[in-house]
Coordinates of C-alpha atoms in Angstrom, one line a residue:
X1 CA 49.7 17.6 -6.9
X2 CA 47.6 19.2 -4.4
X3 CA 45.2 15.8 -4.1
X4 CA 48.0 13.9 -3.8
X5 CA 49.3 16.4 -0.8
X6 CA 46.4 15.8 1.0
X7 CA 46.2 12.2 0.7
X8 CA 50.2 11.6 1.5
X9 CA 49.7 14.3 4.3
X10 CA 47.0 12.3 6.1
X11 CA 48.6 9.4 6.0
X12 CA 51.8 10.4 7.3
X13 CA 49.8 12.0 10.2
X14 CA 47.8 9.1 10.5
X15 CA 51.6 7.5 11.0
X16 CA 52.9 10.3 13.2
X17 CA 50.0 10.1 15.6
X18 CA 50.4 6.2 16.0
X19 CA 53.3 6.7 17.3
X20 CA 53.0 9.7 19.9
X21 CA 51.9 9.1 23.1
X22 CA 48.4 8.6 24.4
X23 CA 48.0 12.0 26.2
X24 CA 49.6 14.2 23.6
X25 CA 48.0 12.0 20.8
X26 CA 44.2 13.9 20.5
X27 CA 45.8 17.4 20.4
X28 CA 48.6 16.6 17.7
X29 CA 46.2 15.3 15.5
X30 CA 43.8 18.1 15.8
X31 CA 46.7 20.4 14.7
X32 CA 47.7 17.8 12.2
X33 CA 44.3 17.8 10.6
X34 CA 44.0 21.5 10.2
X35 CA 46.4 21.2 7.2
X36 CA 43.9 19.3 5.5
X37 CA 41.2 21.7 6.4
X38 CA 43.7 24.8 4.8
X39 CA 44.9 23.2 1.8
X40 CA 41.4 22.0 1.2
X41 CA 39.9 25.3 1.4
X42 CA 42.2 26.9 -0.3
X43 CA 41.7 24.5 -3.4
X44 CA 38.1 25.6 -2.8
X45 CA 39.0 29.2 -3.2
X46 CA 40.4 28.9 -6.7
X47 CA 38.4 26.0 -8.0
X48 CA 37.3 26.8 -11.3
X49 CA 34.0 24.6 -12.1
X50 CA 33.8 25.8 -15.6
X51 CA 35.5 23.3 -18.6
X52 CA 35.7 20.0 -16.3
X53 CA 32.8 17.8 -16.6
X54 CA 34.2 14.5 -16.9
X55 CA 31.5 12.7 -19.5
X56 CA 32.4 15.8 -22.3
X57 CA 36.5 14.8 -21.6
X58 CA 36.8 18.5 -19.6
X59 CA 39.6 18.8 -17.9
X60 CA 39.2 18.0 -14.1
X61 CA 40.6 20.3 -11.6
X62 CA 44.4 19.5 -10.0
X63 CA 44.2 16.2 -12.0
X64 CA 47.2 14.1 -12.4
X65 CA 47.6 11.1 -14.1
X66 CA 50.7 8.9 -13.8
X67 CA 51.5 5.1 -15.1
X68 CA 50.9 2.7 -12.1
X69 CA 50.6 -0.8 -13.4
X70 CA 49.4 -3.1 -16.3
X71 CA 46.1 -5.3 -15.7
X72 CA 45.9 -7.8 -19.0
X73 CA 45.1 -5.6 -21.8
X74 CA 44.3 -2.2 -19.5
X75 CA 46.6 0.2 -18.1
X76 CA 46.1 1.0 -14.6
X77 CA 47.2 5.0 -13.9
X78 CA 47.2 6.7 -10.8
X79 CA 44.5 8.9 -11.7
X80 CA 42.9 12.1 -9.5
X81 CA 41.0 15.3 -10.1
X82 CA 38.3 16.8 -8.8
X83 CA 34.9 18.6 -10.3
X84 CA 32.2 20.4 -8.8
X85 CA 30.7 17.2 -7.1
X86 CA 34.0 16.1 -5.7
X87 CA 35.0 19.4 -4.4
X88 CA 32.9 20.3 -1.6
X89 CA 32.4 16.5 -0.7
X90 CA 36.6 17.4 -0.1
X91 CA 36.1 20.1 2.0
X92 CA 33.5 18.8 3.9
X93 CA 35.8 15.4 4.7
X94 CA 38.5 17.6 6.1
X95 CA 36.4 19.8 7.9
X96 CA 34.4 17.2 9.5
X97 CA 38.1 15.0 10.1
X98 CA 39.2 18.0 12.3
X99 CA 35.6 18.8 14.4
X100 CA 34.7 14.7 15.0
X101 CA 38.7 14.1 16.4
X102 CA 38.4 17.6 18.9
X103 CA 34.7 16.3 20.1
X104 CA 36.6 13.3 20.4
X105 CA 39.0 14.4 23.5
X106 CA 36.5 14.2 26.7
X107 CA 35.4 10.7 25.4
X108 CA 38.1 8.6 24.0
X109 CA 40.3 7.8 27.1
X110 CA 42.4 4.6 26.2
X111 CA 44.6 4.1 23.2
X112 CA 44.2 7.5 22.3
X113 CA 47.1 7.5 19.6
X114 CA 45.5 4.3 17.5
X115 CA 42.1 6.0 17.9
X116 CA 43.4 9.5 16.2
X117 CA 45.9 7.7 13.8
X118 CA 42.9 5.5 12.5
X119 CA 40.9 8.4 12.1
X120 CA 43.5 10.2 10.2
X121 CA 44.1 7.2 7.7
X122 CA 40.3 7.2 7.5
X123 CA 40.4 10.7 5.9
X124 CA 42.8 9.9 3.4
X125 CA 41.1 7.2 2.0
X126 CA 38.1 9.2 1.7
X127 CA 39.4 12.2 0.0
X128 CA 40.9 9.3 -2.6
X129 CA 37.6 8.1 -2.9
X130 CA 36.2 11.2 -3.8
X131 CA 39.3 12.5 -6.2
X132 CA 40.6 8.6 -7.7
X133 CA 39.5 8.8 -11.7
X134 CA 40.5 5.3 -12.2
X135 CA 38.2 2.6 -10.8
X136 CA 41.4 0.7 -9.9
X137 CA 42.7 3.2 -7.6
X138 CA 39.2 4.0 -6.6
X139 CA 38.5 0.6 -5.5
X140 CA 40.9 0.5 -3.4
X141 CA 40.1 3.8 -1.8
X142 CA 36.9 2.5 -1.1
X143 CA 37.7 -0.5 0.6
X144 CA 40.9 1.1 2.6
X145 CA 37.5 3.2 4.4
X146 CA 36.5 0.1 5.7
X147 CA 39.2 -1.1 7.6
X148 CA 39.7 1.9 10.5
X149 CA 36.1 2.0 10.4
X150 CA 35.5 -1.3 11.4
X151 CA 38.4 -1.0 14.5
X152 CA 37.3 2.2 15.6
X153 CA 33.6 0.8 16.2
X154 CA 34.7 -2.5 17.3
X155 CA 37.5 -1.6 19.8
X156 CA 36.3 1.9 20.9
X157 CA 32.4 1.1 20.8
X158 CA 29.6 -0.1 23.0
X159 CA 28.7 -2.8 24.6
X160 CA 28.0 -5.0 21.4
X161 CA 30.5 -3.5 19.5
X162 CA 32.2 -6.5 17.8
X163 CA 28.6 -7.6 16.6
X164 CA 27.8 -3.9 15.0
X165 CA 31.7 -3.8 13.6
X166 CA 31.6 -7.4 12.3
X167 CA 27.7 -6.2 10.6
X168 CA 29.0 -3.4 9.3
X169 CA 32.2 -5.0 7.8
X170 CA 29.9 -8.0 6.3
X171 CA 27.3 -5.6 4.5
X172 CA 29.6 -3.5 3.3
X173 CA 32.1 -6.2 2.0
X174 CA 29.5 -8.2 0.3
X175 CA 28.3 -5.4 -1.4
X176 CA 32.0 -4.1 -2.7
X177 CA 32.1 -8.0 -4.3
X178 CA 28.8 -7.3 -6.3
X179 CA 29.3 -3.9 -7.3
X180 CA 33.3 -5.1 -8.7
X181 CA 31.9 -7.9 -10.5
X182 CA 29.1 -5.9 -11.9
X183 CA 31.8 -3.0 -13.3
X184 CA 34.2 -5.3 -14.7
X185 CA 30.8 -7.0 -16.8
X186 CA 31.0 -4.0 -18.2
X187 CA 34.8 -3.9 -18.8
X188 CA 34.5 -7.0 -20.5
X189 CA 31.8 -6.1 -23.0
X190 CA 33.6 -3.1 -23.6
X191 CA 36.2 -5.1 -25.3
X192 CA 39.1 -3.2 -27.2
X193 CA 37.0 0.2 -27.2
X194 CA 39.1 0.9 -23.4
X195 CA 42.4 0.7 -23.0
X196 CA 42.5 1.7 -19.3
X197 CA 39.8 1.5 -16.2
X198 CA 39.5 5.4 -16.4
X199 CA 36.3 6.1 -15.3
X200 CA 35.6 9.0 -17.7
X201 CA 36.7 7.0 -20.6
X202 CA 34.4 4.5 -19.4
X203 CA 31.8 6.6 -19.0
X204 CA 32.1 7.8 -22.0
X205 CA 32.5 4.6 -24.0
X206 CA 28.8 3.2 -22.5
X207 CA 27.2 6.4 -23.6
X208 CA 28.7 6.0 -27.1
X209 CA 26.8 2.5 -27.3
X210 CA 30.2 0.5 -27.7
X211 CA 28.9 -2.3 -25.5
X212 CA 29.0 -5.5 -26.2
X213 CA 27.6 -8.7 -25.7
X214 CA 29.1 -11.0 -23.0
X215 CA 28.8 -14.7 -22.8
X216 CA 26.1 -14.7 -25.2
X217 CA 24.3 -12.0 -22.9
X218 CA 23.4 -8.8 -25.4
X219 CA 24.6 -5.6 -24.2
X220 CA 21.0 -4.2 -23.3
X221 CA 20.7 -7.4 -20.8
X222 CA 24.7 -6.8 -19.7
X223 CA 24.0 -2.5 -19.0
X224 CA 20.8 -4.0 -16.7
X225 CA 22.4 -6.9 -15.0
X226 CA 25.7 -4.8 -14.4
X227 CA 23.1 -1.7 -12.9
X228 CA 21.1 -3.8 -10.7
X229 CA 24.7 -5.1 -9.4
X230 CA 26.3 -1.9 -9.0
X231 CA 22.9 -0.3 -7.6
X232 CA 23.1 -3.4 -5.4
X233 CA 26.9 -2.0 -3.9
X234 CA 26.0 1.3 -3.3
X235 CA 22.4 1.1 -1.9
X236 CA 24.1 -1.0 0.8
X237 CA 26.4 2.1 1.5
X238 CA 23.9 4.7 1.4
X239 CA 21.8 3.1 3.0
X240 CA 19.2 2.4 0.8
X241 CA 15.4 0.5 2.5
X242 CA 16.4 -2.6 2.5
X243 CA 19.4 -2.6 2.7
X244 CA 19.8 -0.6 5.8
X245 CA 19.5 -2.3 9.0
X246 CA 23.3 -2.9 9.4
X247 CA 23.4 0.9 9.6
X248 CA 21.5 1.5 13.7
X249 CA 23.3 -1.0 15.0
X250 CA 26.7 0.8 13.5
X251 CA 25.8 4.1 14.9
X252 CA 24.7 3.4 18.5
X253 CA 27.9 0.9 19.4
X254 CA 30.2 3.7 17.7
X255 CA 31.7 6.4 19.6
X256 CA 30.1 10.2 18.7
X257 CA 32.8 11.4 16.9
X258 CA 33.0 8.3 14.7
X259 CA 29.1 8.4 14.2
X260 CA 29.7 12.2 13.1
X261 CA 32.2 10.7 10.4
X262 CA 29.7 7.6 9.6
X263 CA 27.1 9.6 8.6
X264 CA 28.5 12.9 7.6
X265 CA 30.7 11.4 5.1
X266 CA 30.7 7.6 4.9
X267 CA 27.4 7.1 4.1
X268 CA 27.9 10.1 1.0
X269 CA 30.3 7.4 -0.5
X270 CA 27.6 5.4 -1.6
X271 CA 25.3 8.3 -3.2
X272 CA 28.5 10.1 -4.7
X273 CA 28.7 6.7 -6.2
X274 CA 25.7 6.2 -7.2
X275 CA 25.7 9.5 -9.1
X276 CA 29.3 9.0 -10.8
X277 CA 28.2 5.1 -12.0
X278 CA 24.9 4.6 -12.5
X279 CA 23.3 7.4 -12.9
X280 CA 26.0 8.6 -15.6
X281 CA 27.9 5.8 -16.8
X282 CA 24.0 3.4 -17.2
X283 CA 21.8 6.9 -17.5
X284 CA 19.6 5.3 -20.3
X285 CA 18.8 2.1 -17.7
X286 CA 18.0 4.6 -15.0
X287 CA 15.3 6.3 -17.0
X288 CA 14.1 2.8 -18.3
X289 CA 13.3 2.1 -14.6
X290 CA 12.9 5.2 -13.1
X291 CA 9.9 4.3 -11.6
X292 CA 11.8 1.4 -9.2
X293 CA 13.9 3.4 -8.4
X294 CA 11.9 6.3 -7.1
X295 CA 10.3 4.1 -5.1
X296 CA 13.2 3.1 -3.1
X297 CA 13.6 6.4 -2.6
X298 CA 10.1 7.5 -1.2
X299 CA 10.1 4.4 0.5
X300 CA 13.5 5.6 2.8
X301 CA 11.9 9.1 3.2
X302 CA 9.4 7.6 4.5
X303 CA 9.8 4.2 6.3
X304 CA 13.0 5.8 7.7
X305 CA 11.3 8.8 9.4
X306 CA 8.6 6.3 10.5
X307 CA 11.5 4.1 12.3
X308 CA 13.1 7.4 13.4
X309 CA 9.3 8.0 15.3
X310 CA 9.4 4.9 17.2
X311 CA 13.0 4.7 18.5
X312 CA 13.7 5.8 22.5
X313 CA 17.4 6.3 22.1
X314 CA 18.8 9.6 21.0
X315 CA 21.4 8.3 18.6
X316 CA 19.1 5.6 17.0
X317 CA 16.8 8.6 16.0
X318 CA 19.3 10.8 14.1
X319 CA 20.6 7.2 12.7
X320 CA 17.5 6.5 11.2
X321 CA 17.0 9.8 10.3
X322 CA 19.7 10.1 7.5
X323 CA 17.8 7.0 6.4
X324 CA 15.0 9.4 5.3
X325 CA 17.3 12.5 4.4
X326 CA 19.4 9.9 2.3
X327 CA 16.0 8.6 0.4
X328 CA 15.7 12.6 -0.7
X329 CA 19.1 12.1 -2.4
X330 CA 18.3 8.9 -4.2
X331 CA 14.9 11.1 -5.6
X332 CA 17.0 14.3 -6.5
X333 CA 19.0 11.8 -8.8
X334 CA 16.5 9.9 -10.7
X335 CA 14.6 13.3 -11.6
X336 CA 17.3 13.8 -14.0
X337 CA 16.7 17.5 -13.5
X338 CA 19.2 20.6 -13.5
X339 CA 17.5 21.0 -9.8
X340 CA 17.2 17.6 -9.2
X341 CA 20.9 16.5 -9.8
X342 CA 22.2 19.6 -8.0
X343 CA 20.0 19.2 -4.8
X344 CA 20.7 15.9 -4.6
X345 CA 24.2 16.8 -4.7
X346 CA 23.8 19.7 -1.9
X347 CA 21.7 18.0 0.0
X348 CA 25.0 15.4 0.5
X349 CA 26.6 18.4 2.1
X350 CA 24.1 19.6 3.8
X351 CA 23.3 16.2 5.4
X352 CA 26.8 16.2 6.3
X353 CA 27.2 19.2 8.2
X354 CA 23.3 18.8 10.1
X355 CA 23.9 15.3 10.6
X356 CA 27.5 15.7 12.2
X357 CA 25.8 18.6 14.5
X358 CA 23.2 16.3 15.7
X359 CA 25.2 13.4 17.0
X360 CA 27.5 15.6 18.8
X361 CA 24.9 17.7 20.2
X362 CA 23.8 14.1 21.4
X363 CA 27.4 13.0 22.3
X364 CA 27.7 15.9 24.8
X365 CA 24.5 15.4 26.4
X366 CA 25.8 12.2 27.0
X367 CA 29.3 12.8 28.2
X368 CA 27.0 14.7 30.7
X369 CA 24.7 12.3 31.1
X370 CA 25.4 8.8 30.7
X371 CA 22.3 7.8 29.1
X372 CA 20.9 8.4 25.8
X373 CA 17.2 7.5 26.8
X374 CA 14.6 9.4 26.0
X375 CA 12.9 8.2 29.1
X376 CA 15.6 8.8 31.7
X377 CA 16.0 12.4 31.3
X378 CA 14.0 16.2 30.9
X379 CA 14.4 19.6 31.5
X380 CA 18.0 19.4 30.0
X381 CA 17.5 23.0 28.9
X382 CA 18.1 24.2 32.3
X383 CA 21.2 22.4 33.4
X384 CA 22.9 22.7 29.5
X385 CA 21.5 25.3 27.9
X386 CA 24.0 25.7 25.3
X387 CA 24.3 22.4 24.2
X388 CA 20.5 22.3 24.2
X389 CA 20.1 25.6 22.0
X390 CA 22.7 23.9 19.5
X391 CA 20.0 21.3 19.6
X392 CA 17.0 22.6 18.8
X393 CA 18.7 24.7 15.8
X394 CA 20.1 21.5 14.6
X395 CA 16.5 19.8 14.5
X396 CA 14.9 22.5 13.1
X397 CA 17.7 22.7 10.0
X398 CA 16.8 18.9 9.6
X399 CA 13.1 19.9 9.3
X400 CA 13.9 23.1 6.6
X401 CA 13.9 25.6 8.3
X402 CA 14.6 28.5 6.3
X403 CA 18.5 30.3 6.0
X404 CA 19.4 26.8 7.3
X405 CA 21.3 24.4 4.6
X406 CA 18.7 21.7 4.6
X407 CA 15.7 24.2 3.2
X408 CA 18.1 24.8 0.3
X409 CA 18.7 21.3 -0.3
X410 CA 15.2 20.4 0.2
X411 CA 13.6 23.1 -1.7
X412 CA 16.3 22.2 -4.7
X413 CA 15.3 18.8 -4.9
X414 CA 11.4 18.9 -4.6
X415 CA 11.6 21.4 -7.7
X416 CA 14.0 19.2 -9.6
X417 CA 11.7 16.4 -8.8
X418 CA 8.6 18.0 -9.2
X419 CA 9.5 19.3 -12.9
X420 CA 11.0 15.8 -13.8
X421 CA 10.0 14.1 -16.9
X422 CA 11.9 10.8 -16.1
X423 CA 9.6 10.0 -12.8
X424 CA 6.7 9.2 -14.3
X425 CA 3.9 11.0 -11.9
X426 CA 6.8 12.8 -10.9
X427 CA 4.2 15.3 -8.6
X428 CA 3.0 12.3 -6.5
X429 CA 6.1 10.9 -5.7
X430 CA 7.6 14.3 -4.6
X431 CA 4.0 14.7 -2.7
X432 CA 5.0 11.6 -0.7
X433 CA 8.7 12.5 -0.5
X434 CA 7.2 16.4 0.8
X435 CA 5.5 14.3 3.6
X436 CA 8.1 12.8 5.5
X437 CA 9.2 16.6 6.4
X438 CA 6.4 16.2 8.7
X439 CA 7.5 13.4 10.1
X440 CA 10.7 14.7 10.9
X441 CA 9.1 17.3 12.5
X442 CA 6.8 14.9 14.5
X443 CA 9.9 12.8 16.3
X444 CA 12.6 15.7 16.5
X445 CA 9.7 17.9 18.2
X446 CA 8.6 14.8 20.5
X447 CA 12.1 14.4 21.2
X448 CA 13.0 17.8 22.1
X449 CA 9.8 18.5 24.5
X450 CA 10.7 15.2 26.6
X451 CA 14.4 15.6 26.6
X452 CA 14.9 19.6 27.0
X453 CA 11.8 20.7 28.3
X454 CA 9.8 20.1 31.2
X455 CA 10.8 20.0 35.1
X456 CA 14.0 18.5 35.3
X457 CA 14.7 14.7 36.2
X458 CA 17.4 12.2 35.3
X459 CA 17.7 8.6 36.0
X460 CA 21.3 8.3 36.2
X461 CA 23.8 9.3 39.4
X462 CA 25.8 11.5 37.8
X463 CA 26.0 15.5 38.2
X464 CA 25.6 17.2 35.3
X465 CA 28.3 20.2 34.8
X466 CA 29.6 22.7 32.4
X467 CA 30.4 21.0 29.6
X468 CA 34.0 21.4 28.5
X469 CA 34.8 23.9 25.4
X470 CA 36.2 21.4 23.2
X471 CA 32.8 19.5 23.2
X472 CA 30.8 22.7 22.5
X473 CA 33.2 24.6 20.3
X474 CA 32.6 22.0 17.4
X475 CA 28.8 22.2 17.7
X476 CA 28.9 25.9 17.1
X477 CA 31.5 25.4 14.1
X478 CA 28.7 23.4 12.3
X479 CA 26.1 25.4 13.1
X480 CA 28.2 28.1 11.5
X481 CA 28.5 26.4 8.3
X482 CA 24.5 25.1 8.2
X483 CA 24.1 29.0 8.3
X484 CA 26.1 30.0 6.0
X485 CA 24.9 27.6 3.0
X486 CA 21.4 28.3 3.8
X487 CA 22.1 31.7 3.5
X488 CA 24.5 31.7 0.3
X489 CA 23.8 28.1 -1.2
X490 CA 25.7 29.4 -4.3
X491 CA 28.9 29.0 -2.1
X492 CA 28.8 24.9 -3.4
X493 CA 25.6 24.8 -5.6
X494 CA 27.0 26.8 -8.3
X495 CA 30.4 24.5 -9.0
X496 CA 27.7 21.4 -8.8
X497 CA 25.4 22.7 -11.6
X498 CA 28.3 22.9 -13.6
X499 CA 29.8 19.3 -12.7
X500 CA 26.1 18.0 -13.3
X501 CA 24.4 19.9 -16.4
X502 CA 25.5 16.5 -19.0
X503 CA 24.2 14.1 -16.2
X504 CA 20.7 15.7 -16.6
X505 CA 21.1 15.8 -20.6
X506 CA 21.9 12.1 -20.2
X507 CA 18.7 12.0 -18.4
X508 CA 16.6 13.2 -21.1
X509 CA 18.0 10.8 -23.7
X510 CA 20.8 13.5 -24.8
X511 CA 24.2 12.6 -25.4
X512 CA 27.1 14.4 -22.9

């Protein structure tokens, strides 16, 4: 019942908050959120990875199933558990829930108790996201994620908020339709084989060949049409080149703390998805057109650091950034690879944490500030030299820098890529993927030397203080953690090889 404690938790906070007032309202729901954060970690300290792969019918961890309702001939259960995927993609939601609503205290000044309580409702639908086993409850998980984060971009954001939120909302909604009617294709030509929308039974139903045909469609023509739609839902969510332009607009017209939560965890919906659906439930199709598919994903990498190189505003660069970092994901999958899978997999973490500690670094500097323009300011260094240390060692863990989570996640998937037998000319792919690390390196360097370096000058009339400790203190929180998994990677990447070994069997034309 632990899932379901966190999930009830949050949303009773999410309640409680609502209806406290607006200048006690950011403090109770930091305290509020570190019961997440305990109970999470605490799952995390006796999680058991060994015995719960989903595809083999393992037993997830904490599961519980209970009757909900009937759907025709299916029975729809309230169905959670977690596995070595799900797990840290938990602990990183609550940790991330607690640090985005403190960095939120200097700039969120009006409706303060809707702000937090949104936040807080936000987090349990993305831990049920993450745990749900049934694609019922998992669906509407999914789309519960989208309603706070559409208000809190297009009532706390910039000044073309409503057009971002009303983007974002659009994308995302159209693509939800065509992923739903691409699952239940595959529902139908499952016929009388399911008896419930349990995803491992699913899972495990397509992988046994009991497909099939639909409408006169065979099943090999149903598993492709019902991939391309379901690749369709979540390439939209990653984002996926593209299928990504609602995503810049989404970041800059957000507030920090909700860009921290956008990127850091939203967009991990869509890969997390990726890897539970496609790329195990259609892992035969995958293979068949590996080659597509690795192409989206060098294209990212790339075309995304190359967007990243041209943008003048702070926040559009780290937006576009997890374009490219996103892309390494997508290529960690399709390798099909013990490494591959499991990098891919890090990496989601990893991306998490660095990306969270960017946009805050970039939120303080402009709570300072007041501009985000690459142009109106340098010599930051010597009036914030914290924030600006925090900075740099954030940029260099997004280029790899050794002991620093993102060279783990990196490292993990260029081998898993490199060694793949599903890409074909696996080496030249990962080649191309290898170079947009010196991309990265080319517009976080160039961003660093006019921003933090250099005599100082700003365009804007504002004195630039001390900044206060509950912008800083979460900064040095993440940097904590981007440490510690580059130094001890096993601390996640262990429970993930063993949530992901059948995946890659599935890759090589194995059965789970």
């Amino acid at each position: 019942m632990l899932v379901e404690l966190l999930i009830v938790f949050a949303l009773m906070a999410a309640g409680l908050v609502l209806l406290a007032p607006d200048e006690y309202a950011g403090q109770f729901a930091a305290v509020l959120s570190l019961v997440p954060v305990g109970v999470s970690l605490w799952m995390y300290s006796v999680f058991d990875g060994t015995g719960n792969a989903l595809l083999s019918g393992g037993q997830p961890a904490f599961e519980t199933m209970a009757s909900w309702i009937t759907l025709g001939p299916y029975a729809i259960n309230w169905h959670v558990g977690l596995d070595g995927v799900s797990m840290p993609l938990i602990v990183l939601t609550t940790i991330l829930t607690t640090l985005a609503i403190v960095s939120a205290w200097t700039p969120i000044d009006e409706r303060e108790s809707q702000f937090y309580g949104l936040v807080l409702f936000m987090q349990a639908a993305l831990i049920g996201v993450f745990s749900a086993l049934d694609f019922l409850l998992w669906f509407v998980f999914w789309e519960a994620v989208l309603v706070p984060m559409y208000f809190l971009i297009g009532v706390w954001g910039g000044p073309r908020r409503k057009y971002a939120a009303i983007k974002f909302f659009v994308y995302t909604n159209v693509a939800s339709l065509v992923m739903f009617v691409g699952f239940f294709t595959l529902v139908f030509g499952l016929g009388d084989s399911i008896s419930t929308l349990g995803l491992p039974a699913i899972a495990q139903a397509l992988n046994a060949g009991q497909l099939g045909s639909v409408a006169g469609f065979s099943p090999d023509v149903i598993k492709l049409a019902a991939f391309v739609a379901l690749f369709f839902g979540f390439a939209v969510k990653v984002p996926v080149v593209p299928f990504h332009t609602w995503l810049p607009d989404a970041h800059v017209e957000a507030p920090t703390p909700v860009s921290v939560l956008l990127a850091g965890v939203l967009l991990k919906m869509g890969t997390y998805a990726l890897l539970r659906f496609n790329f195990t439930m259609l892992a035969d199709i995958a293979r068949a057109n590996a080659t597509y598919i690795a192409i989206f994903a060098v294209v990212s990498v790339i075309y995304g650091a190359l967007l990243a190189l041209a943008q003048q505003d702070l926040k559009r660069i780290v937006a576009y950034s997890s374009i490219s970092s996103m892309g390494y994901v997508i290529l960690g999958l399709i390798a099909f690879t013990p490494h591959g899978v499991g990098g891919a997999t890090f990496q989601m973490v990893s991306h998490g944490l660095i990306s969270g500690l960017m946009f805050m670094a970039v939120g303080v500097i402009y709570n300072e500030t007041h501009t985000r323009m690459i142009g109106d300011m340098s010599g930051m260094a010597d009036r914030m030299p914290v924030t600006a240390g925090v900075f740099v060692a954030a940029a260099f863990g997004y280029m790899g820098l050794p002991l620093m989570s993102g060279f783990a996640a990196e490292v993990l998937v260029f081998m898993g890529a490199f060694e793949s037998t599903t890409i074909p000319a696996a080496p030249l792919f990962t080649g191309i993927a290898m170079f947009g690390i010196v991309i990265v390196a080319g517009y976080l360097l160039r961003a660093m030397q006019k921003t933090l370096f250099g005599p100082f000058r700003l365009e804007t009339d504002y004195d630039i203080g001390r900044a206060p400790l509950q912008d800083v203190a979460p900064l040095f929180v993440l940097l904590a953690l981007v440490i510690a998994l580059g130094v001890a990677p096993d601390l996640f990447y262990r429970m993930i090889q063993d949530a992901v070994f059948e995946v890659t069997a599935l890759g090589l034309g194995g059965g789970a």
